[in-house]
Short mmCIF file of C-alpha atoms in Angstrom, two decimals:
data_model
loop_
_atom_site.label_atom_id
_atom_site.label_comp_id
_atom_site.label_asym_id
_atom_site.label_seq_id
_atom_site.Cartn_x
_atom_site.Cartn_y
_atom_site.Cartn_z
CA MET T 18 12.49 15.64 -27.81
CA ASP T 19 12.81 15.84 -24.06
CA LEU T 20 9.72 17.82 -23.24
CA LEU T 21 9.92 17.41 -19.48
CA LYS T 22 13.44 18.79 -19.21
CA GLU T 23 12.47 21.74 -21.44
CA ARG T 24 9.40 22.37 -19.28
CA ILE T 25 11.59 22.45 -16.17
CA LYS T 26 14.00 24.92 -17.83
CA ASP T 27 11.10 27.13 -18.97
CA ASP T 28 9.68 27.12 -15.45
CA MET T 29 13.11 28.08 -14.11
CA LYS T 30 13.12 31.15 -16.38
CA ALA T 31 9.58 32.05 -15.30
CA SER T 32 10.54 31.70 -11.63
CA MET T 33 13.52 33.99 -12.21
CA LYS T 34 11.29 36.64 -13.81
CA ASN T 35 8.68 36.33 -11.05
CA GLY T 36 11.29 36.52 -8.30
CA ASP T 37 10.08 33.24 -6.79
CA LYS T 38 13.36 32.33 -5.10
CA ALA T 39 12.05 29.27 -3.23
CA ARG T 40 10.66 27.63 -6.37
CA LEU T 41 13.74 28.64 -8.35
CA GLY T 42 16.00 26.94 -5.81
CA VAL T 43 14.08 23.66 -6.05
CA ILE T 44 14.04 23.78 -9.86
CA ARG T 45 17.79 24.39 -9.93
CA MET T 46 18.23 21.38 -7.62
CA MET T 47 16.16 19.27 -10.00
CA LEU T 48 18.18 20.37 -13.03
CA ALA T 49 21.43 19.73 -11.13
CA ALA T 50 20.31 16.19 -10.27
CA ILE T 51 19.38 15.54 -13.91
CA LYS T 52 22.68 17.00 -15.12
CA GLN T 53 24.61 14.90 -12.60
CA VAL T 54 23.14 11.69 -14.02
CA GLU T 55 23.81 12.89 -17.57
CA VAL T 56 27.45 13.64 -16.76
CA ASP T 57 27.98 10.42 -14.79
CA GLU T 58 26.49 8.25 -17.51
CA ARG T 59 27.54 10.40 -20.48
CA VAL T 60 24.01 10.37 -21.90
CA GLU T 61 21.20 12.81 -22.61
CA LEU T 62 18.24 11.85 -20.41
CA GLY T 63 14.83 11.37 -21.99
CA ASP T 64 11.55 12.02 -20.22
CA ASP T 65 11.40 8.49 -18.78
CA ARG T 66 14.81 8.82 -17.09
CA VAL T 67 14.05 12.38 -15.93
CA LEU T 68 10.97 10.94 -14.19
CA VAL T 69 13.19 8.39 -12.43
CA VAL T 70 15.48 11.19 -11.18
CA LEU T 71 12.54 13.29 -9.96
CA ASP T 72 10.92 10.26 -8.35
CA LYS T 73 14.16 9.58 -6.45
CA MET T 74 14.22 13.20 -5.27
CA LEU T 75 10.65 12.83 -4.02
CA LYS T 76 11.51 9.65 -2.14
CA GLN T 77 14.47 11.36 -0.45
CA ARG T 78 12.30 14.26 0.63
CA ARG T 79 9.53 12.02 1.96
CA GLU T 80 12.11 10.20 4.09
CA SER T 81 13.50 13.52 5.32
CA ILE T 82 10.00 14.77 6.18
CA LYS T 83 9.36 11.66 8.28
CA GLN T 84 12.70 12.05 10.09
CA PHE T 85 12.16 15.76 10.72
CA ARG T 86 8.65 15.16 12.05
CA ASP T 87 9.92 12.36 14.29
CA ALA T 88 12.56 14.78 15.62
CA ASN T 89 9.88 17.46 16.08
CA ARG T 90 11.59 19.77 13.56
CA ILE T 91 8.39 20.96 11.91
CA ASP T 92 10.18 23.97 10.37
CA LEU T 93 12.53 21.71 8.39
CA ALA T 94 9.71 19.31 7.49
CA GLU T 95 7.72 22.21 6.01
CA ILE T 96 10.67 23.23 3.81
CA GLU T 97 10.91 19.66 2.48
CA GLU T 98 7.12 19.57 1.92
CA ALA T 99 7.35 22.76 -0.14
CA GLU T 100 10.08 21.12 -2.24
CA VAL T 101 7.87 18.05 -2.73
CA ARG T 102 5.06 20.25 -4.06
CA VAL T 103 7.38 21.87 -6.63
CA ILE T 104 8.79 18.52 -7.79
CA GLN T 105 5.28 17.05 -8.07
CA ASP T 106 4.34 19.87 -10.46
CA PHE T 107 6.53 18.18 -13.07
CA LEU T 108 5.34 14.62 -12.51
CA PRO T 109 2.35 12.97 -14.17
CA GLN T 110 -0.99 12.99 -12.38
CA ALA T 111 -0.71 10.88 -9.23
CA LEU T 112 -2.57 7.60 -9.16
CA THR T 113 -5.53 7.25 -6.81
CA GLU T 114 -5.56 4.49 -4.21
CA ALA T 115 -8.23 2.67 -6.22
CA GLU T 116 -6.10 2.86 -9.39
CA ILE T 117 -3.10 1.52 -7.48
CA ASP T 118 -5.17 -1.37 -6.08
CA VAL T 119 -6.43 -2.32 -9.56
CA MET T 120 -2.93 -2.15 -11.08
CA VAL T 121 -1.49 -4.26 -8.24
CA ALA T 122 -4.25 -6.87 -8.62
CA ASN T 123 -3.73 -6.99 -12.40
CA ALA T 124 0.04 -7.36 -12.05
CA ILE T 125 -0.34 -10.16 -9.48
CA ALA T 126 -2.74 -11.95 -11.83
CA GLU T 127 -0.50 -11.36 -14.87
CA VAL T 128 2.52 -12.89 -13.14
CA GLY T 129 0.46 -15.60 -11.47
CA ALA T 130 2.03 -14.52 -8.18
CA THR T 131 1.04 -16.59 -5.17
CA SER T 132 3.46 -15.54 -2.46
CA ILE T 133 5.86 -12.86 -1.32
CA LYS T 134 8.57 -14.70 -3.28
CA ASP T 135 6.92 -13.42 -6.48
CA MET T 136 7.04 -9.79 -5.34
CA GLY T 137 10.04 -8.90 -7.54
CA ALA T 138 8.23 -9.98 -10.69
CA VAL T 139 5.13 -7.99 -9.70
CA MET T 140 7.24 -4.88 -8.96
CA ALA T 141 9.03 -5.29 -12.31
CA ILE T 142 5.67 -4.91 -14.06
CA LEU T 143 4.38 -2.08 -11.89
CA LYS T 144 7.44 0.15 -11.57
CA PRO T 145 7.54 1.38 -15.20
CA GLN T 146 3.77 2.01 -15.16
CA MET T 147 3.80 3.86 -11.86
CA GLN T 148 7.11 5.76 -12.03
CA GLY T 149 6.55 9.27 -10.77
CA ARG T 150 2.85 8.61 -10.23
CA ALA T 151 2.89 6.65 -6.97
CA ASP T 152 5.05 6.19 -3.88
CA MET T 153 6.61 2.79 -4.56
CA ALA T 154 6.91 2.10 -0.80
CA VAL T 155 3.10 2.33 -0.58
CA VAL T 156 2.76 0.11 -3.66
CA SER T 157 5.09 -2.44 -2.07
CA GLY T 158 2.86 -2.49 1.02
CA ARG T 159 -0.21 -3.02 -1.15
CA ILE T 160 1.44 -5.96 -2.91
CA LYS T 161 2.31 -7.57 0.43
CA ALA T 162 -1.26 -6.99 1.60
CA GLY T 163 -2.49 -8.65 -1.61
CA PHE T 164 -0.54 -11.78 -0.77
CA SER T 165 -1.77 -12.00 2.81
CA ALA T 166 -5.42 -11.51 1.77
#
């Protein structure tokens, strides 16, 4: 059973009852993104694929936040940050920096990676483990740092 999707729908109902329009709007956006993938691919998404969709939404918002801050549009950045907080409510517990470092080191050792050329193989191991729990751009930077160390 797709527990994550059901949890999102239940939270949508609770937000409607509580009159929390901001949260409700973000949840509806999440459900629309999930539904879009389901319609495009003609499949019912399981929790693992829902996490991928939510992770993509987070990445888009993080990029928007950076652009808004660079353009000194703090008001728009704060709206995006609020959306990030709602989306994160449905993701697994975020990994700590120490946990990320250990996982990166283990993946590099597992693959026997010695240079940046091996980065794809390392990412292939880490992505399923870290989906929705870490910013993959940060992880990518840590892998590169691991090679230069």
